[in-house]
Tab-separated table of C-alpha atoms and ligand atoms in Angstrom:
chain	number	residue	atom	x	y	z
A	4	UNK	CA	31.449	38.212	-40.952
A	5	UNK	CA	27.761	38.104	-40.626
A	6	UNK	CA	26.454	35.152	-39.333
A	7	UNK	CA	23.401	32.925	-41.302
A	8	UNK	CA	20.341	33.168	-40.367
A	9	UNK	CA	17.422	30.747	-42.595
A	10	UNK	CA	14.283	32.530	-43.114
A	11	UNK	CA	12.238	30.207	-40.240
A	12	UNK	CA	8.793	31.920	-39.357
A	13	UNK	CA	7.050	31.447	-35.812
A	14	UNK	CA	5.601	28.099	-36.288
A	15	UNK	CA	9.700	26.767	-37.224
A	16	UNK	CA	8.718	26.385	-41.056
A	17	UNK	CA	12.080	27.195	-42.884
A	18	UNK	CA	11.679	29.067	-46.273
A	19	UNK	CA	14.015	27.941	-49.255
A	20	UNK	CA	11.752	28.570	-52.244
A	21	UNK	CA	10.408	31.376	-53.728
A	22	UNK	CA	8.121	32.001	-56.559
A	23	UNK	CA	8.653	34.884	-59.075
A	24	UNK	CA	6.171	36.274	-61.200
A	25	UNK	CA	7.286	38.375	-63.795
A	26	UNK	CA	4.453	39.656	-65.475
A	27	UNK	CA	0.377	39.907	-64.790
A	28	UNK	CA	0.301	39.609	-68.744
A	29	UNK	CA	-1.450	36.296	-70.754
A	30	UNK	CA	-2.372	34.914	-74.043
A	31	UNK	CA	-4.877	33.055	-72.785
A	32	UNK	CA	-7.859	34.137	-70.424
A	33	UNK	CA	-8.426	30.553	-68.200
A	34	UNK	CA	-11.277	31.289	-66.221
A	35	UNK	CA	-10.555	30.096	-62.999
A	36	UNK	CA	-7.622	32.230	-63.149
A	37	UNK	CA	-8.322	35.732	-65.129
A	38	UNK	CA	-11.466	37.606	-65.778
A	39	UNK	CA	-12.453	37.763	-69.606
A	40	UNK	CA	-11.983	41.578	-69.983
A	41	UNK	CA	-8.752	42.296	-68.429
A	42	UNK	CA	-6.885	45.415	-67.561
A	43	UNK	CA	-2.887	44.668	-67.091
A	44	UNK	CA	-0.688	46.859	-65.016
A	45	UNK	CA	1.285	49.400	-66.365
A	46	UNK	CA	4.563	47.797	-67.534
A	47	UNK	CA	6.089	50.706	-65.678
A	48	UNK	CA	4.707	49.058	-62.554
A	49	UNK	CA	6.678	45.780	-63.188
A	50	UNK	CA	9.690	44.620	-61.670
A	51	UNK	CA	12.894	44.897	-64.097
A	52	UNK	CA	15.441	42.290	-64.626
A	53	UNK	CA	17.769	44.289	-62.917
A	54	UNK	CA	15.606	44.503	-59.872
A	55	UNK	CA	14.059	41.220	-59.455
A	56	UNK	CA	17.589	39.927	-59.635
A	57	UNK	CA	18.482	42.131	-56.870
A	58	UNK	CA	15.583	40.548	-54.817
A	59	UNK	CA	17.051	37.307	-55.516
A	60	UNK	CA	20.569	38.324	-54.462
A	61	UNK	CA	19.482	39.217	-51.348
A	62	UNK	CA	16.986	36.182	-50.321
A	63	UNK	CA	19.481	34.237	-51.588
A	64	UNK	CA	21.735	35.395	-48.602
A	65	UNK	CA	18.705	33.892	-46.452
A	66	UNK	CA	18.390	30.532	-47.810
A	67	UNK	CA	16.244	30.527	-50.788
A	68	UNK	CA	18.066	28.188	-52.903
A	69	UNK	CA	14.628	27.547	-55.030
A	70	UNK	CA	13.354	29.497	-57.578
A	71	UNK	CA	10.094	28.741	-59.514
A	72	UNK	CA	9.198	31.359	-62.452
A	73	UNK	CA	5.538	32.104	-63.156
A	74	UNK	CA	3.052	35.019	-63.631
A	75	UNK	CA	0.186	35.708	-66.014
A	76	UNK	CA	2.708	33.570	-68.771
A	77	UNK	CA	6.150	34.016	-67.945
A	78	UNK	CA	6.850	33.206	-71.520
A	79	UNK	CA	5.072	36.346	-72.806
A	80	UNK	CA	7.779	38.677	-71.148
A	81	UNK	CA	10.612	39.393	-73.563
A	82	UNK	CA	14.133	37.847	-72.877
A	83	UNK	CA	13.403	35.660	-70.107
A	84	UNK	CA	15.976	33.429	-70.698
A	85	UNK	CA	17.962	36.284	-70.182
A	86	UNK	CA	16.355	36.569	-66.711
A	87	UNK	CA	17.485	32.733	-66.307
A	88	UNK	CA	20.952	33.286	-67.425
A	89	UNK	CA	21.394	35.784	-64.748
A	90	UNK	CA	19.733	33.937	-61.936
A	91	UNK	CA	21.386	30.589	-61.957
A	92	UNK	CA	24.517	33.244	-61.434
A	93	UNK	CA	23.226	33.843	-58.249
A	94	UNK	CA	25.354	32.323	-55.320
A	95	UNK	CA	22.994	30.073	-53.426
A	96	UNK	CA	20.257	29.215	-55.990
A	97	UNK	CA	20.698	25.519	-56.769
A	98	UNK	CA	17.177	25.114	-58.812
A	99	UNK	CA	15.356	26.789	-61.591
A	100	UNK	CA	11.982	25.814	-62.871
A	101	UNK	CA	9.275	27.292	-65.131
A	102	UNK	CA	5.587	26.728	-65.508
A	103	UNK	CA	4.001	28.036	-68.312
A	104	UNK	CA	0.756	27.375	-70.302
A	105	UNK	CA	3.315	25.872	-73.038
A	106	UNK	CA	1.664	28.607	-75.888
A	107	UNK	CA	4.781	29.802	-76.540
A	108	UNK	CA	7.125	26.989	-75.837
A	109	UNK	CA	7.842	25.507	-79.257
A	110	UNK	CA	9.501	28.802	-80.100
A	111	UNK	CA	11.429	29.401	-76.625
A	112	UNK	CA	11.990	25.698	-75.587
A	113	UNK	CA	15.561	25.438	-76.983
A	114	UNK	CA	16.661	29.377	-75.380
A	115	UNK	CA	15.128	28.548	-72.108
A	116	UNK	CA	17.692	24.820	-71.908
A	117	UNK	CA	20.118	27.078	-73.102
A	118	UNK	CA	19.990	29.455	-70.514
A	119	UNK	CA	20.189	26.943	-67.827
A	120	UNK	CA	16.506	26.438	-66.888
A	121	UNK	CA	15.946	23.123	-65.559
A	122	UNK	CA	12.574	22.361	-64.684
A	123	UNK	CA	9.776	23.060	-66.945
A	124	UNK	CA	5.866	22.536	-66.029
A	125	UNK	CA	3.030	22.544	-68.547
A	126	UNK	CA	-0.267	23.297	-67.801
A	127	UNK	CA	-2.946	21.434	-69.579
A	128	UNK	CA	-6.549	20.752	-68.453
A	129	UNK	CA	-7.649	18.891	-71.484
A	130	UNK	CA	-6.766	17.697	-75.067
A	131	UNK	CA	-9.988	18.340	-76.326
A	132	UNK	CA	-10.055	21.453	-78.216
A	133	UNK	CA	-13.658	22.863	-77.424
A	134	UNK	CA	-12.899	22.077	-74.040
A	135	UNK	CA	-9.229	24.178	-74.191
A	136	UNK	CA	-11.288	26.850	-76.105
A	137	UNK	CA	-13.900	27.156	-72.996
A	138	UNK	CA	-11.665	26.858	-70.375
A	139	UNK	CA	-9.209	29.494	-71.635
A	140	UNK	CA	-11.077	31.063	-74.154
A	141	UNK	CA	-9.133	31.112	-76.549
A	142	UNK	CA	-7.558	28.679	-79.155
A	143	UNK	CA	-4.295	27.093	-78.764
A	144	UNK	CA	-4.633	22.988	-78.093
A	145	UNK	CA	-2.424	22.539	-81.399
A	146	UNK	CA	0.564	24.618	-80.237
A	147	UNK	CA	0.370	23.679	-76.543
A	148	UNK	CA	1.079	20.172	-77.885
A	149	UNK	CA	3.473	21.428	-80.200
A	150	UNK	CA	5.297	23.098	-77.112
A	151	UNK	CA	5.338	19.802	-75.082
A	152	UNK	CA	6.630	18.000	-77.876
A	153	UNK	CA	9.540	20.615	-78.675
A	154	UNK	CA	10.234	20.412	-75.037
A	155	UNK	CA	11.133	17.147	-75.103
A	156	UNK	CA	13.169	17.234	-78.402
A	157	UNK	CA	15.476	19.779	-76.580
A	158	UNK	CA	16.134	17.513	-73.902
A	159	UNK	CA	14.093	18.996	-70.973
A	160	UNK	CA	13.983	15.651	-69.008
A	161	UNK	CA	11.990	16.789	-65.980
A	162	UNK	CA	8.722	17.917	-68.026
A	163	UNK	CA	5.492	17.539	-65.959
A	164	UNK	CA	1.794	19.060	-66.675
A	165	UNK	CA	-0.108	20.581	-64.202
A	166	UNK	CA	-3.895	19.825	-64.708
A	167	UNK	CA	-6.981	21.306	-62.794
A	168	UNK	CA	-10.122	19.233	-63.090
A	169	UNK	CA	-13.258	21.050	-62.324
A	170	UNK	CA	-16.966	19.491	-62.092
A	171	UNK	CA	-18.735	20.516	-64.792
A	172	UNK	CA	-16.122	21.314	-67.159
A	173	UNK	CA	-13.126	18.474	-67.096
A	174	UNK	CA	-13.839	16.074	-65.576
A	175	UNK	CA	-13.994	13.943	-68.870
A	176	UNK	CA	-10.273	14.501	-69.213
A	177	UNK	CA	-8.820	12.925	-66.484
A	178	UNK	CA	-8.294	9.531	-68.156
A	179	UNK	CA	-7.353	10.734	-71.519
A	180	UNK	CA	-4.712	12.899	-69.673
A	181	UNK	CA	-3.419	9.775	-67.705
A	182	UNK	CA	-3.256	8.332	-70.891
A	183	UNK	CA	-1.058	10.954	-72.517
A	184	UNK	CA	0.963	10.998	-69.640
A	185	UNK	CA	1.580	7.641	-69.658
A	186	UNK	CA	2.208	7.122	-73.405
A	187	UNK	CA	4.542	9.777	-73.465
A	188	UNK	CA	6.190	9.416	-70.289
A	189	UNK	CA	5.567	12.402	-68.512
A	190	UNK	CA	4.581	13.046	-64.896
A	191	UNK	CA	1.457	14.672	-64.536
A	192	UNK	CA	-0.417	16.597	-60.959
A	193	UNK	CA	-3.527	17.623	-60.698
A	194	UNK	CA	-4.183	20.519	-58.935
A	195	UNK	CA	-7.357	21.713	-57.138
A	196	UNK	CA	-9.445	24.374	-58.200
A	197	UNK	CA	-8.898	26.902	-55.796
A	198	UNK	CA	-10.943	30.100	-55.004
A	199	UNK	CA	-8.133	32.716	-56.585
A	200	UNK	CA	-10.437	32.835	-59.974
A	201	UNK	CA	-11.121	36.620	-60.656
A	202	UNK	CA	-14.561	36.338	-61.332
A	203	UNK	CA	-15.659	35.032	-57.889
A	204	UNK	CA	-17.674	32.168	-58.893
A	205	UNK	CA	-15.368	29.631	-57.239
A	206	UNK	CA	-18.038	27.187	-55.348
A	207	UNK	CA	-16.731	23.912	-53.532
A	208	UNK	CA	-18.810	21.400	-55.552
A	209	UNK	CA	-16.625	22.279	-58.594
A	210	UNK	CA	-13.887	20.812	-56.647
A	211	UNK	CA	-12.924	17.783	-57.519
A	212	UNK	CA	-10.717	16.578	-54.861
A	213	UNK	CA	-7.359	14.204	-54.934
A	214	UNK	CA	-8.954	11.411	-53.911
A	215	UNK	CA	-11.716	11.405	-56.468
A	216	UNK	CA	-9.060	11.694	-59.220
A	217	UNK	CA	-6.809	8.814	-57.626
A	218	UNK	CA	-10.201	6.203	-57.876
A	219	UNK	CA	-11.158	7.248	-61.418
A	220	UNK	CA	-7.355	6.842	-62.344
A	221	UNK	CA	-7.423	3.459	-60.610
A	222	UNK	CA	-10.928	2.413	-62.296
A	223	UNK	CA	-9.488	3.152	-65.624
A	224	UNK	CA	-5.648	1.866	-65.353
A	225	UNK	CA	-4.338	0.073	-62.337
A	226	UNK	CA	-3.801	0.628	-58.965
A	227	UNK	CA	-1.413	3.985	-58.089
A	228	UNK	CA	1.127	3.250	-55.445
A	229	UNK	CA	2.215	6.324	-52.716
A	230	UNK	CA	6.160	6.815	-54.032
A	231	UNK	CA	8.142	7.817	-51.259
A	232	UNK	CA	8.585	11.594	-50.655
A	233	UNK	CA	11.870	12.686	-49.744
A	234	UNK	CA	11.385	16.474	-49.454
A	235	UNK	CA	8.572	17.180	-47.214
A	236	UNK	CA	8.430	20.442	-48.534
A	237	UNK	CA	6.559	19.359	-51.501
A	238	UNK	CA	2.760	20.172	-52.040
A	239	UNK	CA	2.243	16.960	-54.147
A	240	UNK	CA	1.663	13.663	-53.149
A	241	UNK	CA	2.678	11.139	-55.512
A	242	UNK	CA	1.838	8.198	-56.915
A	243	UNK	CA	3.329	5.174	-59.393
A	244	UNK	CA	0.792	3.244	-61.552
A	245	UNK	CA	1.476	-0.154	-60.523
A	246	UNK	CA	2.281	-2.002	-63.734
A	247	UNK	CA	5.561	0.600	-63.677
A	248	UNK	CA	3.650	3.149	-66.559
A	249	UNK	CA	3.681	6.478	-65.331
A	250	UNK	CA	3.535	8.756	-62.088
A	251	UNK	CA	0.792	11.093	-61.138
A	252	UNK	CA	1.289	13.700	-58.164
A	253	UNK	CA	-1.539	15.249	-56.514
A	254	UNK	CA	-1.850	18.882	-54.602
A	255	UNK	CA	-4.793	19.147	-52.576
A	256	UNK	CA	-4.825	21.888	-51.454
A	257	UNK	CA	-8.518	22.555	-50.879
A	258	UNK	CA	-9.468	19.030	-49.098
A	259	UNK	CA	-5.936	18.445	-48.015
A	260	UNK	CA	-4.070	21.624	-46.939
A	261	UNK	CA	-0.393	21.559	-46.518
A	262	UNK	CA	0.426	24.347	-44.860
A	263	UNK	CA	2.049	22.650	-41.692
A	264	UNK	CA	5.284	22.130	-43.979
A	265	UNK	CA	4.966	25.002	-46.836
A	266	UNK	CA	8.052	26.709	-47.018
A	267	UNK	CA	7.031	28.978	-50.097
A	268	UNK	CA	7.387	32.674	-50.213
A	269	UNK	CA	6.227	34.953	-53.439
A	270	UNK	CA	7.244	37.791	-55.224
A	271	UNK	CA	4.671	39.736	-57.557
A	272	UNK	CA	5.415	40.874	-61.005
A	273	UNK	CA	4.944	44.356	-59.418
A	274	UNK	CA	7.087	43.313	-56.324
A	275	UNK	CA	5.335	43.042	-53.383
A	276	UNK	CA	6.163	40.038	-51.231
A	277	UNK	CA	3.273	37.194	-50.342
A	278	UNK	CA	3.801	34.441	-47.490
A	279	UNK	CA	0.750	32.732	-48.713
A	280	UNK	CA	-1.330	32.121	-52.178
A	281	UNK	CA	-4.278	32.998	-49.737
A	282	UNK	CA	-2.630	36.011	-47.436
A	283	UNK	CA	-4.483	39.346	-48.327
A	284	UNK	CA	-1.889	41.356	-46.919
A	285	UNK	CA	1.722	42.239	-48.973
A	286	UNK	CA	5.065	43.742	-48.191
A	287	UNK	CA	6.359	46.495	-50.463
A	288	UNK	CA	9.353	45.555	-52.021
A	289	UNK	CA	9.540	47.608	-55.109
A	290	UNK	CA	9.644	50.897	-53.094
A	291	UNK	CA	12.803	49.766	-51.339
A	292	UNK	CA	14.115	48.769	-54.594
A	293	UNK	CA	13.294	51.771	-56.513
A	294	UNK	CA	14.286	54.102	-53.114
A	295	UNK	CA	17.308	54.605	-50.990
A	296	UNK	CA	16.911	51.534	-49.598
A	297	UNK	CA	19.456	49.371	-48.890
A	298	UNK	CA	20.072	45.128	-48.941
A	299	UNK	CA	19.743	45.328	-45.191
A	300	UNK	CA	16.373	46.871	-45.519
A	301	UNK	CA	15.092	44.666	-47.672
A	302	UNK	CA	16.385	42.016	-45.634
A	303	UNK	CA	14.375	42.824	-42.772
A	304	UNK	CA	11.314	43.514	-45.187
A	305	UNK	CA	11.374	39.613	-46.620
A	306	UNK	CA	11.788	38.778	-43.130
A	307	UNK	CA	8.679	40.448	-41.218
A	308	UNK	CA	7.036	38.897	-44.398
A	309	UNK	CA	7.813	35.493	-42.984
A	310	UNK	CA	7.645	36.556	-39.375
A	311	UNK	CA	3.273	37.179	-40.193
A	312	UNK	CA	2.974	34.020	-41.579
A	313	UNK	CA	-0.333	32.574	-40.789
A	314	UNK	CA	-0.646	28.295	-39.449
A	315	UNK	CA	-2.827	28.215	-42.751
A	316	UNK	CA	-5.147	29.192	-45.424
A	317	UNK	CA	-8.339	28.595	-43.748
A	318	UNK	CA	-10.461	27.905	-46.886
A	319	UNK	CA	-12.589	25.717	-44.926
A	320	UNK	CA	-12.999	28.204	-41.689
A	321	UNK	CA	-16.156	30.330	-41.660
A	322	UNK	CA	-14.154	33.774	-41.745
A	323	UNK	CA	-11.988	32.708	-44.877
A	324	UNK	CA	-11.505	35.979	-46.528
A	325	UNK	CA	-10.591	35.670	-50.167
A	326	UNK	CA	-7.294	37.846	-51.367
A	327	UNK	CA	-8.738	40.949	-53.363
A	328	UNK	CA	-6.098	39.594	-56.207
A	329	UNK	CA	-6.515	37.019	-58.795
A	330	UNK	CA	-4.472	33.368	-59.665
A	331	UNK	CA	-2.864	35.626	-62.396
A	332	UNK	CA	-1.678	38.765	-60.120
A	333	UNK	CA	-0.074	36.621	-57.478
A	334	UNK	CA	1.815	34.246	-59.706
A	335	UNK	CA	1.096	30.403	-59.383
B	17	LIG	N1	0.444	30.921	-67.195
B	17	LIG	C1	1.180	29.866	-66.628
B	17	LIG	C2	0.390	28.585	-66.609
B	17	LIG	O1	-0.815	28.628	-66.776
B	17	LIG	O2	1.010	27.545	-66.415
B	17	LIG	C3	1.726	30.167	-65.244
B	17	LIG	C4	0.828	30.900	-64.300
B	17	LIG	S1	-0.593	29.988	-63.795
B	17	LIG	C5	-1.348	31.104	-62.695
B	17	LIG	C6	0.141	28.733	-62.775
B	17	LIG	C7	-0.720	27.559	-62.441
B	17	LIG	O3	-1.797	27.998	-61.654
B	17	LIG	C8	-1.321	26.843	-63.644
B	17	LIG	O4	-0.959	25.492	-63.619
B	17	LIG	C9	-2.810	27.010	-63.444
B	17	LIG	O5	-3.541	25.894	-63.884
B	17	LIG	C10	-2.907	27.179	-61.947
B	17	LIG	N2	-4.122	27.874	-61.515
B	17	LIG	C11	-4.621	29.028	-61.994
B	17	LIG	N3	-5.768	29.365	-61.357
B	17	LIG	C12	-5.981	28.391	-60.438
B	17	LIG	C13	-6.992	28.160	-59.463
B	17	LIG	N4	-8.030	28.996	-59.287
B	17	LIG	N5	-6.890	27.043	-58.694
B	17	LIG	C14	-5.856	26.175	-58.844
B	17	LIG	N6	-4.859	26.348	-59.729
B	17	LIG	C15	-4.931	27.441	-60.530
B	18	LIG	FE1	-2.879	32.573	-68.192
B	18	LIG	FE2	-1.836	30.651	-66.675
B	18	LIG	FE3	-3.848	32.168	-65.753
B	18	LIG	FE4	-4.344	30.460	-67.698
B	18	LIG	S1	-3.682	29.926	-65.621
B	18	LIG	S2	-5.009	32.608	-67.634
B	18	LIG	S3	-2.471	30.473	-68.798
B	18	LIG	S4	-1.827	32.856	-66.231
């Protein structure tokens, strides 16, 4: 019998999650994410069901027990609770979550419970609708709210949002989104903007880091408590409002990198492997899967993946180099 060996890379960081994106594809155009005028892949290009669940299979063998589905809008591609369905069948995977700009969600909300998914994230900068229209360009406030809500009425209990506040453009809506968050008891993260827009006019004074969003928080509620962290793992640090309303999670990963414990690998809709958000090199996956090539070979692949792991990013070191691809080709 073969013996177990976990996916550990040379600096001893052990990799149990893994991020699928399963299409480039979006209804919405946010621009620190996709470029206005956008040309998609070729849907020939994309992984199928059948193969991404093959992927699974196999890094399931080497200890991803995580999965987080992404893209572009995951809920764009047809069936995916299908996808789900098959995926929690996989022997090994304990965890399945979803983020999703919500656009779609009132109409999917009820198939994707169904199916078995069990952790759904919502992003939302704002819940001002010129604001949604500029950042995303695009209209769609109404039914992202409408997706939330449905969300909850099927009985998704662990429902977060995912916001980004940017100088310039959001920073108005941090305290109406604590707000909503805390009137209707959701967890909400911000997120920092990070230089993955496909435009390339990511600058570092649009960042608006952790820190600054825990003080304005503070100003305008009351004080946020750390909550303990069991899983190191995590990106997010997180917080309890002190009169017991609400929880807010931070991930900054600009000011504050992580990297030390990240334990994330990536698969693209097309299927090339990533070890970082940031790594501007891939490892061909789909070739092995549409070849001769066997488990074993893919095996090896995911693990030389994790074997050229760098310590870190680097967005702060002089010779950061920018991946060519964009938020929306890499999957968030
Ligand atoms: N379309 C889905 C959505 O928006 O939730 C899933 C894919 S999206 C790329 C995943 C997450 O990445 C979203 O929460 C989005 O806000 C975040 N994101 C996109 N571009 C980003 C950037 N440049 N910096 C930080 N987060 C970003
Ligand atoms: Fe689409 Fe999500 Fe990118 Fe916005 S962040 S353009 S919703 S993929």
């Amino acid at each position: 019998m073969a013996i177990f060996s976990p996916l550990v890379d040379r600096l001893e960081r052990v990799h149990t999650s893994l991020r699928l994106s399963v299409t480039d594809r979006c209804n919405i155009r946010c621009f620190y994410c996709m470029p206005e005028s956008v040309q998609f892949m070729p849907r020939d290009e994309i992984l199928s069901y059948e193969e991404i669940l093959r992927f699974v299979r196999v890094a399931a063998r080497l200890g991803i027990n995580k999965l987080r589905i992404t893209g572009g809008e995951p809920l764009v591609r047809s069936d995916l609770p299908d996808l789900i369905g098959m995926l929690r069948e996989v022997p090994g995977i304990e965890d399945i979550a979803l983020t999703t700009n919500g656009m779609l969600l009132s109409e999917s909300a009820q198939a994707l419970k169904d199916a078995g998914l069990q952790r759904l994230n919502i992003s939302l900068d704002t819940l001002d609708a010129d604001t949604f229209r500029k950042i995303s360009r695009r209209d769609g406030l109404e039914r992202v709210l409408e997706g939330i809500s449905t969300a909850q009425k099927v009985g998704f209990e662990k429902l977060r949002l995912n916001a980004l506040a940017i100088r310039g453009v959001s920073e108005g809506d941090i305290v109406p989104l604590g707000n909503f968050a805390r009137q209707q008891d959701l967890e909400l993260r911000f997120i920092e903007f990070m230089p993955l827009d496909a435009e390339d006019n990511w600058e570092m004074n649009q960042v608006i880091s952790g820190s600054d969003i825990r003080e304005i928080l503070e100003r305008a509620f009351c004080r946020l408590v750390p909550l303990d962290s069991r899983d190191r793992s995590q990106p997010a640090v997180d917080y309890g409002f002190e009169d017991g309303r609400g929880r807010i999670g931070f991930i900054n990963s600009v000011t504050e990198p992580f990297c030390s414990t990240c334990n994330r690998l990536r698969l693209t809709a097309e299927g090339q492997i990533r070890n970082c958000l940031f790594s501007t090199v891939e490892w061909d996956a789909r070739t092995l899967l549409r070849s001769e090539g066997n488990d074993q070979d893919l095996e090896k692949l995911i693990r030389d993946c994790v074997q050229s792991k760098k310590p870190g990013h680097g967005i702060d070191s002089d010779d950061f180099q920018k991946p060519a691809r964009a938020m929306y080709q890499i999957g968030g």
